[in-house]
Each structure stands twice: as structure tokens, then as C-alpha cells.
Coordinates of C-alpha atoms in Angstrom, one line a residue:
M1 CA 24.8 -19.4 42.5
A2 CA 22.2 -19.1 39.8
T3 CA 23.4 -19.4 36.2
P4 CA 22.5 -16.7 33.7
A5 CA 20.2 -19.2 32.0
A6 CA 18.4 -19.8 35.3
A7 CA 18.0 -16.1 35.8
I8 CA 16.5 -15.7 32.4
V9 CA 14.0 -18.5 33.2
K10 CA 13.0 -16.9 36.5
A11 CA 12.6 -13.5 34.8
G12 CA 10.2 -14.9 32.3
P13 CA 10.1 -14.6 28.5
M14 CA 11.6 -11.4 27.1
A15 CA 9.3 -9.0 25.3
E16 CA 9.4 -9.0 21.5
L17 CA 11.4 -6.2 20.1
P18 CA 10.3 -4.3 16.9
P19 CA 12.3 -5.0 13.8
P20 CA 15.1 -2.5 13.1
L21 CA 14.1 0.5 11.1
Q22 CA 15.8 0.9 7.8
R23 CA 16.4 4.6 7.2
L24 CA 17.1 5.7 3.6
S25 CA 18.4 9.1 2.6
I26 CA 16.5 11.1 0.1
A27 CA 18.9 10.3 -2.6
A28 CA 18.8 6.6 -1.8
W29 CA 14.9 6.6 -1.7
M30 CA 14.7 8.4 -5.1
R31 CA 17.2 5.9 -6.6
E32 CA 15.2 3.0 -5.3
N33 CA 11.7 4.2 -6.1
L34 CA 12.1 6.6 -9.0
F35 CA 15.2 5.7 -10.9
S36 CA 15.7 2.0 -10.3
G37 CA 15.9 1.2 -14.0
W38 CA 15.6 2.8 -17.4
R39 CA 11.8 2.2 -17.6
S40 CA 11.3 3.7 -14.1
T41 CA 13.5 6.7 -15.0
L42 CA 11.6 7.2 -18.3
V43 CA 8.2 7.2 -16.5
T44 CA 9.5 9.5 -13.8
L45 CA 10.8 12.0 -16.3
L46 CA 7.6 11.8 -18.3
L47 CA 5.3 12.3 -15.4
G48 CA 7.6 15.1 -14.0
G49 CA 7.4 16.9 -17.3
I50 CA 3.6 16.7 -17.3
L51 CA 3.4 18.0 -13.8
L52 CA 5.7 20.9 -14.6
I53 CA 3.4 21.8 -17.5
V54 CA 0.1 21.4 -15.7
V55 CA 0.6 22.3 -12.0
P56 CA 2.1 25.9 -12.2
P57 CA -0.7 27.2 -14.4
A58 CA -3.3 25.5 -12.2
I59 CA -1.8 27.1 -9.0
Q60 CA -1.7 30.4 -10.8
W61 CA -5.4 30.1 -11.8
A62 CA -6.7 28.6 -8.6
L63 CA -4.7 30.5 -5.9
I64 CA -2.6 33.4 -7.1
D65 CA -5.0 35.2 -9.6
A66 CA -8.2 34.0 -7.9
V67 CA -10.9 36.2 -6.4
W68 CA -12.0 34.9 -3.0
Y69 CA -14.7 37.4 -2.1
A70 CA -16.6 40.0 -4.1
A71 CA -19.9 41.8 -3.6
D72 CA -20.8 41.2 -7.3
S73 CA -19.3 39.4 -10.3
S74 CA -17.6 42.5 -11.7
A75 CA -14.4 41.7 -9.8
C76 CA -14.5 38.1 -11.2
R77 CA -14.9 39.3 -14.8
A78 CA -11.8 41.5 -14.4
A79 CA -9.7 38.8 -12.8
A80 CA -7.5 36.3 -14.7
G81 CA -8.0 33.5 -12.2
A82 CA -10.8 31.5 -10.5
C83 CA -13.8 33.1 -9.0
W84 CA -14.2 31.4 -5.7
A85 CA -16.4 34.3 -4.6
V86 CA -19.4 32.4 -6.1
I87 CA -19.2 30.1 -3.1
P88 CA -19.7 32.6 -0.3
E89 CA -22.3 34.4 -2.5
K90 CA -24.4 31.3 -3.3
H91 CA -23.5 29.1 -0.3
R92 CA -27.0 29.2 1.2
V93 CA -28.7 27.9 -1.9
M94 CA -25.9 25.3 -2.4
F95 CA -26.1 24.0 1.2
F96 CA -29.8 24.3 1.9
G97 CA -31.6 24.2 -1.5
L98 CA -35.3 25.2 -1.4
Y99 CA -35.4 25.3 2.4
P100 CA -37.0 28.6 3.6
Y101 CA -34.2 31.3 3.8
E102 CA -35.1 32.6 7.3
E103 CA -35.1 29.0 8.7
H104 CA -31.6 28.0 7.4
W105 CA -30.3 27.8 11.0
R106 CA -32.4 24.7 11.5
P107 CA -30.8 22.5 8.7
A108 CA -27.4 24.0 9.7
L109 CA -27.9 22.9 13.3
A110 CA -29.2 19.5 12.1
L111 CA -26.1 19.0 10.0
L112 CA -23.8 19.8 12.9
L113 CA -25.6 17.3 15.1
Y114 CA -25.4 14.7 12.4
I115 CA -21.6 15.1 12.0
A116 CA -21.2 15.1 15.8
G117 CA -23.2 11.9 16.0
L118 CA -21.1 10.2 13.3
A119 CA -17.9 11.2 15.1
I120 CA -19.2 9.8 18.5
S121 CA -20.4 6.6 16.9
G122 CA -17.2 6.0 15.1
W123 CA -15.1 6.4 18.3
S124 CA -14.3 2.9 19.6
R125 CA -14.5 4.0 23.2
T126 CA -18.2 4.7 22.8
W127 CA -19.0 1.3 21.4
R128 CA -21.4 0.5 24.3
M129 CA -25.1 0.1 24.0
S130 CA -25.5 2.3 27.1
I131 CA -24.1 5.2 24.9
L132 CA -25.0 4.3 21.4
L133 CA -28.6 3.3 21.9
P134 CA -29.6 6.7 23.5
L135 CA -27.5 8.5 20.9
W136 CA -29.1 6.7 17.9
T137 CA -32.6 7.3 19.4
A138 CA -32.2 11.0 20.2
L139 CA -30.1 12.0 17.2
P140 CA -32.7 11.1 14.4
A141 CA -35.5 12.6 16.5
A142 CA -33.6 15.8 16.9
V143 CA -32.7 16.0 13.2
L144 CA -36.2 15.3 12.0
T145 CA -37.7 17.8 14.5
L146 CA -35.4 20.5 13.3
M147 CA -35.9 19.7 9.6
L148 CA -39.7 19.3 9.8
G149 CA -40.6 21.8 12.5
G150 CA -44.2 22.2 13.5
V151 CA -43.2 22.2 17.2
F152 CA -41.5 24.5 19.7
G153 CA -42.6 27.5 17.6
M154 CA -40.8 26.4 14.5
P155 CA -42.8 26.6 11.3
Y156 CA -43.5 23.3 9.5
V157 CA -41.4 22.7 6.4
D158 CA -42.5 19.9 4.0
T159 CA -39.9 17.4 2.8
S160 CA -40.5 18.8 -0.8
Q161 CA -38.7 21.9 0.4
W162 CA -35.7 20.1 1.8
G163 CA -32.5 20.4 -0.2
G164 CA -28.8 20.8 -0.3
L165 CA -26.3 18.9 1.9
P166 CA -28.8 18.1 4.8
L167 CA -31.0 16.3 2.2
T168 CA -28.0 14.4 0.9
M169 CA -27.2 13.3 4.4
V170 CA -30.8 12.2 5.2
I171 CA -31.0 10.2 2.0
F172 CA -27.6 8.6 2.5
T173 CA -28.2 7.7 6.1
G174 CA -31.7 6.4 5.4
T175 CA -30.3 4.2 2.6
I176 CA -27.6 2.6 4.9
V177 CA -29.8 2.2 8.0
L178 CA -32.7 0.6 6.1
G179 CA -30.5 -1.2 3.5
M180 CA -28.1 -3.1 5.8
P181 CA -30.8 -5.2 7.5
V182 CA -32.3 -6.0 4.1
A183 CA -28.8 -7.0 2.8
M184 CA -28.2 -9.3 5.8
L185 CA -31.6 -11.0 5.5
L186 CA -31.2 -11.5 1.8
A187 CA -27.7 -12.9 2.2
L188 CA -28.9 -15.3 4.9
G189 CA -32.0 -16.2 2.8
R190 CA -29.9 -17.0 -0.2
R191 CA -28.0 -19.6 1.8
A192 CA -31.1 -20.9 3.6
R193 CA -32.1 -24.6 3.5
M194 CA -35.7 -23.8 2.8
P195 CA -36.2 -23.7 -1.0
V196 CA -39.0 -21.1 -0.9
I197 CA -36.9 -18.6 1.1
R198 CA -33.8 -19.3 -1.0
V199 CA -35.6 -18.9 -4.4
L200 CA -37.4 -15.7 -3.2
S201 CA -34.1 -14.2 -2.0
V202 CA -32.3 -15.1 -5.3
F203 CA -35.1 -13.6 -7.3
M204 CA -35.1 -10.4 -5.3
I205 CA -31.4 -9.9 -5.6
E206 CA -31.1 -10.7 -9.3
F207 CA -34.1 -8.7 -10.3
V208 CA -33.2 -5.6 -8.5
R209 CA -29.5 -5.8 -9.5
G210 CA -30.7 -6.1 -13.1
V211 CA -32.6 -2.8 -13.0
P212 CA -30.9 0.6 -13.1
L213 CA -31.2 2.8 -10.0
V214 CA -32.9 5.5 -12.1
T215 CA -35.8 3.0 -12.8
I216 CA -36.1 2.3 -9.1
L217 CA -36.3 6.0 -8.3
F218 CA -38.8 6.7 -11.0
T219 CA -41.0 3.7 -9.9
A220 CA -40.9 4.8 -6.2
A221 CA -41.7 8.4 -7.0
V222 CA -44.3 8.1 -9.9
I223 CA -45.5 4.5 -10.4
F224 CA -45.9 3.3 -6.9
P225 CA -48.5 5.9 -5.8
L226 CA -50.8 4.7 -8.7
F227 CA -51.3 1.4 -6.9
L228 CA -52.3 3.0 -3.6
P229 CA -56.0 3.3 -2.6
P230 CA -57.6 6.7 -3.3
G231 CA -56.8 9.3 -0.7
F232 CA -53.8 7.3 0.7
D233 CA -50.4 8.5 -0.1
T234 CA -46.9 8.4 1.4
D235 CA -44.2 11.1 1.4
K236 CA -42.1 11.1 -1.8
M237 CA -38.8 11.4 0.0
V238 CA -39.7 8.3 2.1
R239 CA -40.5 6.3 -1.0
I240 CA -37.2 7.4 -2.6
V241 CA -35.2 6.4 0.5
V242 CA -36.9 3.0 0.7
G243 CA -36.3 2.4 -3.0
M244 CA -32.6 3.3 -2.7
A245 CA -32.3 1.1 0.4
I246 CA -33.7 -1.9 -1.4
F247 CA -31.3 -1.3 -4.3
F248 CA -28.4 -0.9 -1.9
G249 CA -29.4 -3.9 0.1
C250 CA -29.5 -6.2 -2.9
Y251 CA -26.0 -5.3 -4.0
Q252 CA -24.7 -5.5 -0.4
A253 CA -26.3 -8.9 0.1
E254 CA -23.9 -10.5 -2.3
V255 CA -20.9 -9.0 -0.5
I256 CA -22.2 -10.4 2.8
R257 CA -22.8 -13.8 1.2
G258 CA -19.2 -13.9 0.2
G259 CA -18.2 -13.3 3.8
L260 CA -20.6 -16.1 4.9
Q261 CA -19.0 -18.5 2.5
A262 CA -15.5 -17.6 3.7
I263 CA -16.2 -18.7 7.2
P264 CA -14.6 -22.1 7.9
K265 CA -17.0 -25.0 8.4
G266 CA -15.5 -25.6 11.8
Q267 CA -17.0 -22.3 13.1
Y268 CA -20.5 -23.6 12.3
E269 CA -19.7 -26.9 13.9
A270 CA -18.3 -25.2 17.0
A271 CA -21.5 -23.1 17.3
D272 CA -23.7 -26.3 17.0
S273 CA -21.6 -28.0 19.7
L274 CA -22.5 -25.1 22.0
G275 CA -26.2 -25.8 21.5
L276 CA -26.9 -22.5 19.9
G277 CA -30.0 -22.2 17.7
Y278 CA -30.0 -20.8 14.1
W279 CA -30.5 -17.2 15.1
G280 CA -28.2 -17.4 18.1
K281 CA -25.4 -18.9 16.0
T282 CA -25.9 -16.4 13.3
R283 CA -26.0 -13.3 15.6
K284 CA -23.2 -14.3 17.9
I285 CA -20.7 -16.2 15.7
V286 CA -21.4 -16.4 12.0
L287 CA -22.6 -12.9 11.0
P288 CA -19.9 -10.9 13.0
Q289 CA -17.1 -12.9 11.4
A290 CA -18.7 -12.5 7.9
L291 CA -19.0 -8.7 8.3
R292 CA -15.4 -8.4 9.5
I293 CA -14.1 -10.3 6.5
V294 CA -15.9 -8.1 3.9
I295 CA -15.4 -4.7 5.4
P296 CA -13.7 -3.4 2.2
G297 CA -16.5 -4.6 0.0
L298 CA -19.2 -3.2 2.4
M299 CA -17.5 0.2 2.5
N300 CA -17.2 0.2 -1.3
H301 CA -21.0 0.1 -1.7
I302 CA -21.5 2.5 1.2
I303 CA -19.4 5.1 -0.7
S304 CA -21.4 4.4 -3.9
A305 CA -24.6 5.0 -2.0
F306 CA -23.2 8.3 -0.8
K307 CA -22.6 9.4 -4.4
N308 CA -25.8 7.8 -5.8
S309 CA -27.8 10.3 -3.8
T310 CA -27.2 12.8 -6.6
L311 CA -29.6 10.9 -8.8
V312 CA -32.6 12.1 -6.9
I313 CA -32.8 15.1 -9.2
I314 CA -34.8 13.0 -11.7
V315 CA -37.7 12.9 -9.2
G316 CA -37.5 16.6 -8.3
L317 CA -35.4 16.5 -5.1
F318 CA -32.5 19.0 -4.9
D319 CA -29.6 17.5 -3.1
F320 CA -26.2 19.2 -2.7
L321 CA -25.1 18.8 -6.3
N322 CA -28.4 19.7 -7.9
A323 CA -28.9 22.7 -5.5
T324 CA -25.5 23.9 -6.6
G325 CA -26.6 23.7 -10.2
A326 CA -29.7 25.8 -9.4
A327 CA -27.5 28.3 -7.5
V328 CA -25.2 29.0 -10.4
S329 CA -28.1 29.4 -12.9
D330 CA -28.1 33.0 -11.8
P331 CA -27.1 35.0 -14.9
E332 CA -24.7 37.1 -12.9
W333 CA -22.7 34.0 -11.7
I334 CA -23.5 31.5 -14.4
N335 CA -20.0 31.8 -16.0
Y336 CA -18.4 30.5 -12.7
Y337 CA -20.1 27.1 -12.5
T338 CA -16.6 25.4 -12.7
E339 CA -15.6 26.8 -9.4
A340 CA -18.9 25.9 -7.8
Y341 CA -18.7 22.3 -9.1
L342 CA -15.1 22.0 -8.0
F343 CA -16.2 22.9 -4.5
V344 CA -18.9 20.3 -4.6
A345 CA -16.4 17.7 -5.9
L346 CA -14.1 18.6 -2.9
V347 CA -17.0 18.0 -0.4
Y348 CA -17.8 14.7 -1.9
F349 CA -14.2 13.7 -2.1
L350 CA -13.7 14.6 1.6
G351 CA -16.8 12.5 2.6
A352 CA -15.8 9.5 0.5
Y353 CA -12.1 9.7 1.7
A354 CA -13.2 9.9 5.3
L355 CA -15.3 6.8 4.9
S356 CA -12.5 5.0 3.2
R357 CA -9.9 5.9 5.9
Y358 CA -12.4 4.8 8.6
S359 CA -12.8 1.5 6.8
H360 CA -9.0 1.0 6.9
H361 CA -9.0 1.9 10.6
L362 CA -11.9 -0.5 11.3
E363 CA -10.3 -3.3 9.3
R364 CA -7.0 -3.0 11.2
R365 CA -8.7 -2.8 14.6
L366 CA -10.9 -5.8 14.1
S367 CA -8.1 -7.9 12.5
L368 CA -5.6 -7.5 15.3
G369 CA -6.0 -11.1 16.5
R370 CA -5.7 -12.5 13.0
Q371 CA -2.4 -10.9 11.9
Y372 CA 0.4 -13.3 11.5

């Protein structure tokens, strides 16, 4: 007759059980987190008092007494609260800037395709080149076709007339797509054994990081065309995107270099023992581990690049923020710029928050095998 121990052995190891959940009542949670000592109690009461003073009037102004839609600004002038009616009244200028009014459906469709492409690319089940490569090829072509036109009966629209949120997305995406390869090459170059490559990479990184982004944009838009041969010119928006990509890449290179230095020496030795060359070792073993380690730092600069797109106003491009400023310059609605800029702030916050949460998700997913 088999003993209980033998039965356990035959059945195999038991699955690990999750730790028991500790459930706290609301009173116990408040006592532990809000009133655990006299200092905690004082801070809780102080912050609670401030919230009681600030929040009710803010809700009254923003929601209860607000005007949500009006044919003109007379209803807003008579109201005691916010005038959110400025957003539906001026949303076309805010979202599309100088783009021809009758063609607004094109940037709107391009924006929807862009968001759908981001959602598909971020879904882990689609992380196969058979899906992503056609998507990343077709999506930019479709967006540029819609924005530029000149085919399929669509009038041509020069990039100088692009504006609003689609322009912000184009500049942001171009900065990341062009800047990440620059960052990886500079990070690898700074750790290269060849002195010439290492010195050039260090000079490039330190020089660009020591120059304000405004200077880079001004140089790309105004100074660079002066060095081109007569009759030869490039699109201003392209120059701006390239300048922002180089600026982004130099900052991102130092983040990636930190990840390269964090990889244990044994990983390099294991790659050498497999007979891999430099590029094979870098592409298959070293760089993937380095990028996984520095995901928070990478996303930090990506979010900064998303917000830095607002600086293009100094070279005459009207992104989402600057198009909103132009929209509320209408004398009839100029008094309600606060509501318009709050809406813009909400859009930027949602974009940055979505990037941040995706970064946390990606970090957890790629670190499952390293959690102890």
C-alpha cells in the first residue's frame, strides 16, 4: 500500500499557491495610511482642508455653471462658469491649423489611421514581422498620401499648411523613428574600441546636448538652407524633424549606454563563445538586453519629445498648442483662452499618461523571467 508521501511523489510537485490576501476595512486602511501618527494626521488634515477650499469652487466653475455649447459668446459672457463652448466652436482650427477647411477630412482620417496603427503595434499578439512590417510600410504611406494629396483627385497641400494635432503626431513620430537608430549607433560608437569612432561619437553627443533645442530648430529652418547650392532646397518640416531627431538621439544615446554598461561581462563572453561576430552579438544578445534594462529612461525621453514638438512655433509651424493659440485670438472668444488651453493640457496629459502606462506594461512583460 502506497504511503501518503509516495502518493505525493507520484503526483509530482504541487503548484505554488498565491500569498494570502490581507483585507483591511476602510477604517483600518485610513488609520494605517492617513492617521498613523501625529505628523501623518497633521498632513492629512492640512491637505484635506486645502481640498475642501479648492475643489468645490473648481467643480462649480468647471461643471455646474459651465456653458458647454453656444452659437456665439453671448451665453458665455452671461455665465458664471467656464466657457467650454469655445472648443466645439474652434475645434477645427485647434485640431487642423492652417490646413484647407474643405479638406479637413483628410487629416482627420490620417489621425485615426495613426492611432489605430499605434494600438495594433502596441498589442503583443501582433509582434510578428509578418504583421508589423506591412503595417509600418502601409501606414506612413497612407498618412503621407492623405496629408499631401496630389493623387486620387485630392488637391496637393504643402507641408507649410499642415497644422494642429496631425502635425504634432508627424513631428513626434518622425523624431522617434529617426532618432532611435541615431541613439543606438552613438551609444555603440561611444563604447567602440576604435578611437576615431569613439571620439566622434563623444563629440557629437556632448556638442548637441550642450546646445538648446531652440538653437537646433533655428539652425535647421534658417541657417542650414544658406549652405545649400543655389536652386537646391529641402522641405522645412523635414529639416525640423531631422534636427529634433538628432537632438533626441544624442540624449537617448546616453540612456542606452547606461543599459550597455549594466549588462554583465558574462553575456559578452557567452556571445563570443557562440562564435557570433560584433553585429550578430550586438543585435541578438547585447542590445535587446540593454534596451530592456533602460525602458523607463527611454520612455522618459520619448515623452519629452512628445512635448517638445510645441517648440516648432519659433520656425513658423503651427502644432496643436500653437494652432489653439491662433484659434482663440478671435476677439469674440479671446477671453476664454483658459478653457482652450486646459483642453490642450488634457490632450497632452492623456498622450503622456498613455505612453507612461504602456512603458510600465512593457517593463513588466519583458521582466517576467527576471522577477525574484
